[in-house]
Amino acid sequence: MIKNSLYKFSIFATLFLIIIIDEMSYGIIAPVLSSFVMDNQSIHLLSYHFNIAGRDLLYASLLGTVSLFLFISAPILGDISDAFGRKKTLLFMIAFSAVSYFVCALGVLLKNIPLLFVGHAAVGFTAGTASISQAAITDVSHHEEKVYNLSIITLALCFGFIAGPLIGGFFTTYPLSHSIGYASAYLIVTFLA
């Protein structure tokens, strides 16, 4: 009985951690993204003559790319998780997410906007871990525990939404090093994944 309870707890803890990291990752990147797209003094991602409307459009496009690819990939990844199993799908998504954030970090370091778009598209493709984690929690929960366990998912989502921007703002203000600068947030998310 105790062994079964510990096993179940480890499953739930892992799934909640996956949800927190996924939601926190997006929140870490948003403040950093706005800072370096609008910064025309230290990073020189865009030329000095690039107006504020163009910078706003770039920022919205980069954020929208994540959402667009999440919208496209969610049903595909749901079918994949049904066919190959939740665990294998989540492991693939986490590994691919780490690679995706590293591509974004390279895009920042190399000041390459197309590479940033590729990285953000890949991030969006792998950002659907919350729905697969929900399905996994539903699969292993007894009928009377489902409502409680699904409410804990909401708590994990909220924690990720709160912690992410705080961490992202911190690394925007205090990057890991001046040579890495804005890429430090992407590298932190790569490490978390």
PDB file of C-alpha atoms in Angstrom:
ATOM      1  CA  MET A   1       0.000   0.000   0.000  1.00  0.00           C
ATOM      2  CA  ILE A   2       2.772   2.466   0.946  1.00  0.00           C
ATOM      3  CA  LYS A   3       4.828   1.465  -2.094  1.00  0.00           C
ATOM      4  CA  ASN A   4       1.797   2.090  -4.334  1.00  0.00           C
ATOM      5  CA  SER A   5       1.205   5.499  -2.699  1.00  0.00           C
ATOM      6  CA  LEU A   6       4.850   6.542  -3.181  1.00  0.00           C
ATOM      7  CA  TYR A   7       4.748   5.439  -6.804  1.00  0.00           C
ATOM      8  CA  LYS A   8       1.572   7.405  -7.425  1.00  0.00           C
ATOM      9  CA  PHE A   9       3.012  10.457  -5.650  1.00  0.00           C
ATOM     10  CA  SER A  10       6.147  10.307  -7.846  1.00  0.00           C
ATOM     11  CA  ILE A  11       3.980  10.188 -10.972  1.00  0.00           C
ATOM     12  CA  PHE A  12       1.910  13.192  -9.868  1.00  0.00           C
ATOM     13  CA  ALA A  13       4.971  15.158  -8.730  1.00  0.00           C
ATOM     14  CA  THR A  14       6.687  14.570 -12.075  1.00  0.00           C
ATOM     15  CA  LEU A  15       3.622  15.583 -14.069  1.00  0.00           C
ATOM     16  CA  PHE A  16       3.061  18.710 -11.974  1.00  0.00           C
ATOM     17  CA  LEU A  17       6.724  19.642 -12.385  1.00  0.00           C
ATOM     18  CA  ILE A  18       6.398  19.245 -16.158  1.00  0.00           C
ATOM     19  CA  ILE A  19       3.362  21.546 -16.155  1.00  0.00           C
ATOM     20  CA  ILE A  20       5.101  24.137 -13.972  1.00  0.00           C
ATOM     21  CA  ILE A  21       8.228  24.153 -16.143  1.00  0.00           C
ATOM     22  CA  ASP A  22       6.193  24.401 -19.353  1.00  0.00           C
ATOM     23  CA  GLU A  23       4.097  27.317 -18.120  1.00  0.00           C
ATOM     24  CA  MET A  24       7.008  28.998 -16.370  1.00  0.00           C
ATOM     25  CA  SER A  25       9.149  28.795 -19.511  1.00  0.00           C
ATOM     26  CA  TYR A  26       6.755  30.894 -21.540  1.00  0.00           C
ATOM     27  CA  GLY A  27       6.529  33.405 -18.698  1.00  0.00           C
ATOM     28  CA  ILE A  28      10.317  33.613 -18.401  1.00  0.00           C
ATOM     29  CA  ILE A  29      10.707  34.415 -22.086  1.00  0.00           C
ATOM     30  CA  ALA A  30       7.968  37.079 -22.457  1.00  0.00           C
ATOM     31  CA  PRO A  31       9.655  39.884 -20.450  1.00  0.00           C
ATOM     32  CA  VAL A  32      13.051  39.084 -21.925  1.00  0.00           C
ATOM     33  CA  LEU A  33      11.642  39.071 -25.438  1.00  0.00           C
ATOM     34  CA  SER A  34      10.049  42.473 -25.031  1.00  0.00           C
ATOM     35  CA  SER A  35      13.254  43.905 -23.572  1.00  0.00           C
ATOM     36  CA  PHE A  36      15.597  42.786 -26.299  1.00  0.00           C
ATOM     37  CA  VAL A  37      13.225  43.555 -29.180  1.00  0.00           C
ATOM     38  CA  MET A  38      12.788  47.093 -27.865  1.00  0.00           C
ATOM     39  CA  ASP A  39      16.479  47.539 -26.912  1.00  0.00           C
ATOM     40  CA  ASN A  40      18.293  49.452 -29.625  1.00  0.00           C
ATOM     41  CA  GLN A  41      21.417  50.250 -27.643  1.00  0.00           C
ATOM     42  CA  SER A  42      23.070  47.090 -26.361  1.00  0.00           C
ATOM     43  CA  ILE A  43      21.958  44.164 -28.503  1.00  0.00           C
ATOM     44  CA  HIS A  44      21.426  45.810 -31.919  1.00  0.00           C
ATOM     45  CA  LEU A  45      19.001  43.088 -33.022  1.00  0.00           C
ATOM     46  CA  LEU A  46      17.319  45.649 -35.263  1.00  0.00           C
ATOM     47  CA  SER A  47      18.743  48.751 -36.839  1.00  0.00           C
ATOM     48  CA  TYR A  48      18.392  52.103 -35.100  1.00  0.00           C
ATOM     49  CA  HIS A  49      15.961  53.217 -37.796  1.00  0.00           C
ATOM     50  CA  PHE A  50      13.499  50.408 -37.065  1.00  0.00           C
ATOM     51  CA  ASN A  51      10.469  52.251 -35.684  1.00  0.00           C
ATOM     52  CA  ILE A  52       8.472  51.324 -32.599  1.00  0.00           C
ATOM     53  CA  ALA A  53       5.543  49.951 -34.629  1.00  0.00           C
ATOM     54  CA  GLY A  54       7.894  47.547 -36.419  1.00  0.00           C
ATOM     55  CA  ARG A  55       9.386  46.453 -33.100  1.00  0.00           C
ATOM     56  CA  ASP A  56       5.895  45.909 -31.669  1.00  0.00           C
ATOM     57  CA  LEU A  57       4.974  43.833 -34.721  1.00  0.00           C
ATOM     58  CA  LEU A  58       8.125  41.722 -34.345  1.00  0.00           C
ATOM     59  CA  TYR A  59       7.405  41.159 -30.642  1.00  0.00           C
ATOM     60  CA  ALA A  60       3.784  40.184 -31.312  1.00  0.00           C
ATOM     61  CA  SER A  61       4.826  37.924 -34.194  1.00  0.00           C
ATOM     62  CA  LEU A  62       7.389  36.083 -32.085  1.00  0.00           C
ATOM     63  CA  LEU A  63       4.872  35.536 -29.277  1.00  0.00           C
ATOM     64  CA  GLY A  64       2.130  34.668 -31.762  1.00  0.00           C
ATOM     65  CA  THR A  65       4.353  32.086 -33.439  1.00  0.00           C
ATOM     66  CA  VAL A  66       4.449  30.095 -30.193  1.00  0.00           C
ATOM     67  CA  SER A  67       0.653  30.196 -29.879  1.00  0.00           C
ATOM     68  CA  LEU A  68       0.071  29.360 -33.541  1.00  0.00           C
ATOM     69  CA  PHE A  69       2.277  26.279 -33.434  1.00  0.00           C
ATOM     70  CA  LEU A  70       0.737  25.204 -30.118  1.00  0.00           C
ATOM     71  CA  PHE A  71      -2.675  25.449 -31.788  1.00  0.00           C
ATOM     72  CA  ILE A  72      -1.443  23.337 -34.719  1.00  0.00           C
ATOM     73  CA  SER A  73       0.432  20.737 -32.688  1.00  0.00           C
ATOM     74  CA  ALA A  74      -1.972  20.116 -29.782  1.00  0.00           C
ATOM     75  CA  PRO A  75      -4.292  17.671 -31.605  1.00  0.00           C
ATOM     76  CA  ILE A  76      -1.335  15.990 -33.320  1.00  0.00           C
ATOM     77  CA  LEU A  77       0.512  15.468 -30.042  1.00  0.00           C
ATOM     78  CA  GLY A  78      -2.697  14.250 -28.399  1.00  0.00           C
ATOM     79  CA  ASP A  79      -3.040  11.556 -31.062  1.00  0.00           C
ATOM     80  CA  ILE A  80       0.655  10.676 -30.724  1.00  0.00           C
ATOM     81  CA  SER A  81       0.317  10.339 -26.948  1.00  0.00           C
ATOM     82  CA  ASP A  82      -2.711   8.076 -27.396  1.00  0.00           C
ATOM     83  CA  ALA A  83      -0.828   5.914 -29.894  1.00  0.00           C
ATOM     84  CA  PHE A  84       2.641   5.735 -28.312  1.00  0.00           C
ATOM     85  CA  GLY A  85       1.933   6.468 -24.657  1.00  0.00           C
ATOM     86  CA  ARG A  86       1.962   9.578 -22.513  1.00  0.00           C
ATOM     87  CA  LYS A  87       5.375   8.952 -20.986  1.00  0.00           C
ATOM     88  CA  LYS A  88       7.223   8.602 -24.305  1.00  0.00           C
ATOM     89  CA  THR A  89       5.437  11.629 -25.751  1.00  0.00           C
ATOM     90  CA  LEU A  90       6.208  13.802 -22.713  1.00  0.00           C
ATOM     91  CA  LEU A  91       9.872  12.746 -22.725  1.00  0.00           C
ATOM     92  CA  PHE A  92      10.137  13.600 -26.414  1.00  0.00           C
ATOM     93  CA  MET A  93       8.416  16.953 -25.916  1.00  0.00           C
ATOM     94  CA  ILE A  94      10.652  17.941 -23.009  1.00  0.00           C
ATOM     95  CA  ALA A  95      13.834  17.007 -24.892  1.00  0.00           C
ATOM     96  CA  PHE A  96      12.668  18.798 -28.041  1.00  0.00           C
ATOM     97  CA  SER A  97      11.635  21.791 -25.930  1.00  0.00           C
ATOM     98  CA  ALA A  98      15.162  22.058 -24.505  1.00  0.00           C
ATOM     99  CA  VAL A  99      16.598  22.008 -28.022  1.00  0.00           C
ATOM    100  CA  SER A 100      14.022  24.594 -29.126  1.00  0.00           C
ATOM    101  CA  TYR A 101      14.941  27.029 -26.373  1.00  0.00           C
ATOM    102  CA  PHE A 102      18.619  26.533 -27.164  1.00  0.00           C
ATOM    103  CA  VAL A 103      17.885  27.464 -30.796  1.00  0.00           C
ATOM    104  CA  CYS A 104      16.186  30.626 -29.494  1.00  0.00           C
ATOM    105  CA  ALA A 105      19.269  31.410 -27.393  1.00  0.00           C
ATOM    106  CA  LEU A 106      21.436  31.005 -30.488  1.00  0.00           C
ATOM    107  CA  GLY A 107      19.107  33.329 -32.372  1.00  0.00           C
ATOM    108  CA  VAL A 108      19.622  35.990 -29.705  1.00  0.00           C
ATOM    109  CA  LEU A 109      23.388  35.467 -29.515  1.00  0.00           C
ATOM    110  CA  LEU A 110      23.762  35.523 -33.300  1.00  0.00           C
ATOM    111  CA  LYS A 111      21.204  38.358 -33.666  1.00  0.00           C
ATOM    112  CA  ASN A 112      19.355  36.239 -36.197  1.00  0.00           C
ATOM    113  CA  ILE A 113      15.620  36.970 -36.406  1.00  0.00           C
ATOM    114  CA  PRO A 114      14.728  34.006 -38.698  1.00  0.00           C
ATOM    115  CA  LEU A 115      16.455  31.653 -36.253  1.00  0.00           C
ATOM    116  CA  LEU A 116      14.373  33.187 -33.451  1.00  0.00           C
ATOM    117  CA  PHE A 117      11.211  32.450 -35.434  1.00  0.00           C
ATOM    118  CA  VAL A 118      12.318  28.846 -36.025  1.00  0.00           C
ATOM    119  CA  GLY A 119      13.062  28.452 -32.324  1.00  0.00           C
ATOM    120  CA  HIS A 120       9.726  29.972 -31.287  1.00  0.00           C
ATOM    121  CA  ALA A 121       7.858  27.736 -33.749  1.00  0.00           C
ATOM    122  CA  ALA A 122       9.582  24.685 -32.249  1.00  0.00           C
ATOM    123  CA  VAL A 123       8.800  25.929 -28.727  1.00  0.00           C
ATOM    124  CA  GLY A 124       5.143  26.273 -29.678  1.00  0.00           C
ATOM    125  CA  PHE A 125       5.119  22.806 -31.180  1.00  0.00           C
ATOM    126  CA  THR A 126       6.270  21.301 -27.882  1.00  0.00           C
ATOM    127  CA  ALA A 127       4.300  23.558 -25.522  1.00  0.00           C
ATOM    128  CA  GLY A 128       1.328  21.227 -25.210  1.00  0.00           C
ATOM    129  CA  THR A 129       2.609  19.255 -22.254  1.00  0.00           C
ATOM    130  CA  ALA A 130      -0.135  20.538 -19.945  1.00  0.00           C
ATOM    131  CA  SER A 131      -2.919  18.791 -21.855  1.00  0.00           C
ATOM    132  CA  ILE A 132      -0.983  15.527 -22.106  1.00  0.00           C
ATOM    133  CA  SER A 133      -0.094  15.739 -18.416  1.00  0.00           C
ATOM    134  CA  GLN A 134      -3.772  16.294 -17.622  1.00  0.00           C
ATOM    135  CA  ALA A 135      -4.658  13.199 -19.609  1.00  0.00           C
ATOM    136  CA  ALA A 136      -1.967  11.204 -17.785  1.00  0.00           C
ATOM    137  CA  ILE A 137      -3.231  12.375 -14.396  1.00  0.00           C
ATOM    138  CA  THR A 138      -6.779  11.453 -15.385  1.00  0.00           C
ATOM    139  CA  ASP A 139      -5.543   8.022 -16.504  1.00  0.00           C
ATOM    140  CA  VAL A 140      -3.935   7.193 -13.137  1.00  0.00           C
ATOM    141  CA  SER A 141      -6.517   8.833 -10.841  1.00  0.00           C
ATOM    142  CA  HIS A 142      -9.370   6.976  -9.197  1.00  0.00           C
ATOM    143  CA  HIS A 143     -12.793   8.353  -9.984  1.00  0.00           C
ATOM    144  CA  GLU A 144     -13.168  10.110  -6.608  1.00  0.00           C
ATOM    145  CA  GLU A 145      -9.685  11.708  -6.888  1.00  0.00           C
ATOM    146  CA  LYS A 146      -9.987  13.148 -10.396  1.00  0.00           C
ATOM    147  CA  VAL A 147     -11.532  16.488  -9.454  1.00  0.00           C
ATOM    148  CA  TYR A 148      -8.952  17.114  -6.739  1.00  0.00           C
ATOM    149  CA  ASN A 149      -6.022  16.091  -8.956  1.00  0.00           C
ATOM    150  CA  LEU A 150      -7.224  18.240 -11.837  1.00  0.00           C
ATOM    151  CA  SER A 151      -7.586  21.213  -9.490  1.00  0.00           C
ATOM    152  CA  ILE A 152      -3.951  20.726  -8.473  1.00  0.00           C
ATOM    153  CA  ILE A 153      -3.093  21.106 -12.175  1.00  0.00           C
ATOM    154  CA  THR A 154      -4.689  24.550 -12.070  1.00  0.00           C
ATOM    155  CA  LEU A 155      -2.489  25.351  -9.091  1.00  0.00           C
ATOM    156  CA  ALA A 156       0.596  24.219 -11.026  1.00  0.00           C
ATOM    157  CA  LEU A 157      -0.439  26.332 -14.026  1.00  0.00           C
ATOM    158  CA  CYS A 158      -0.937  29.395 -11.821  1.00  0.00           C
ATOM    159  CA  PHE A 159       2.399  28.869 -10.091  1.00  0.00           C
ATOM    160  CA  GLY A 160       4.100  28.688 -13.494  1.00  0.00           C
ATOM    161  CA  PHE A 161       2.361  31.864 -14.660  1.00  0.00           C
ATOM    162  CA  ILE A 162       3.436  33.699 -11.502  1.00  0.00           C
ATOM    163  CA  ALA A 163       7.011  32.420 -11.209  1.00  0.00           C
ATOM    164  CA  GLY A 164       7.864  32.675 -14.909  1.00  0.00           C
ATOM    165  CA  PRO A 165       7.655  36.456 -15.381  1.00  0.00           C
ATOM    166  CA  LEU A 166       9.412  37.027 -12.049  1.00  0.00           C
ATOM    167  CA  ILE A 167      12.326  34.839 -13.099  1.00  0.00           C
ATOM    168  CA  GLY A 168      12.348  36.323 -16.612  1.00  0.00           C
ATOM    169  CA  GLY A 169      12.365  39.850 -15.246  1.00  0.00           C
ATOM    170  CA  PHE A 170      15.222  38.946 -12.924  1.00  0.00           C
ATOM    171  CA  PHE A 171      17.343  37.579 -15.781  1.00  0.00           C
ATOM    172  CA  THR A 172      16.521  40.600 -17.912  1.00  0.00           C
ATOM    173  CA  THR A 173      17.841  42.853 -15.166  1.00  0.00           C
ATOM    174  CA  TYR A 174      20.676  40.588 -13.999  1.00  0.00           C
ATOM    175  CA  PRO A 175      21.770  38.301 -16.860  1.00  0.00           C
ATOM    176  CA  LEU A 176      24.113  35.379 -16.167  1.00  0.00           C
ATOM    177  CA  SER A 177      26.894  37.344 -17.801  1.00  0.00           C
ATOM    178  CA  HIS A 178      27.171  40.447 -19.948  1.00  0.00           C
ATOM    179  CA  SER A 179      28.405  38.440 -22.927  1.00  0.00           C
ATOM    180  CA  ILE A 180      25.308  36.210 -22.832  1.00  0.00           C
ATOM    181  CA  GLY A 181      22.895  39.018 -21.962  1.00  0.00           C
ATOM    182  CA  TYR A 182      19.324  38.410 -23.056  1.00  0.00           C
ATOM    183  CA  ALA A 183      20.077  34.827 -24.112  1.00  0.00           C
ATOM    184  CA  SER A 184      20.528  33.911 -20.438  1.00  0.00           C
ATOM    185  CA  ALA A 185      16.760  33.473 -19.941  1.00  0.00           C
ATOM    186  CA  TYR A 186      16.561  31.082 -22.893  1.00  0.00           C
ATOM    187  CA  LEU A 187      19.526  29.150 -21.503  1.00  0.00           C
ATOM    188  CA  ILE A 188      17.866  28.924 -18.072  1.00  0.00           C
ATOM    189  CA  VAL A 189      14.725  27.510 -19.689  1.00  0.00           C
ATOM    190  CA  THR A 190      16.879  25.071 -21.694  1.00  0.00           C
ATOM    191  CA  PHE A 191      18.436  23.910 -18.434  1.00  0.00           C
ATOM    192  CA  LEU A 192      15.039  23.575 -16.723  1.00  0.00           C
ATOM    193  CA  ALA A 193      13.701  21.449 -19.561  1.00  0.00           C
TER     194      ALA A 193
END
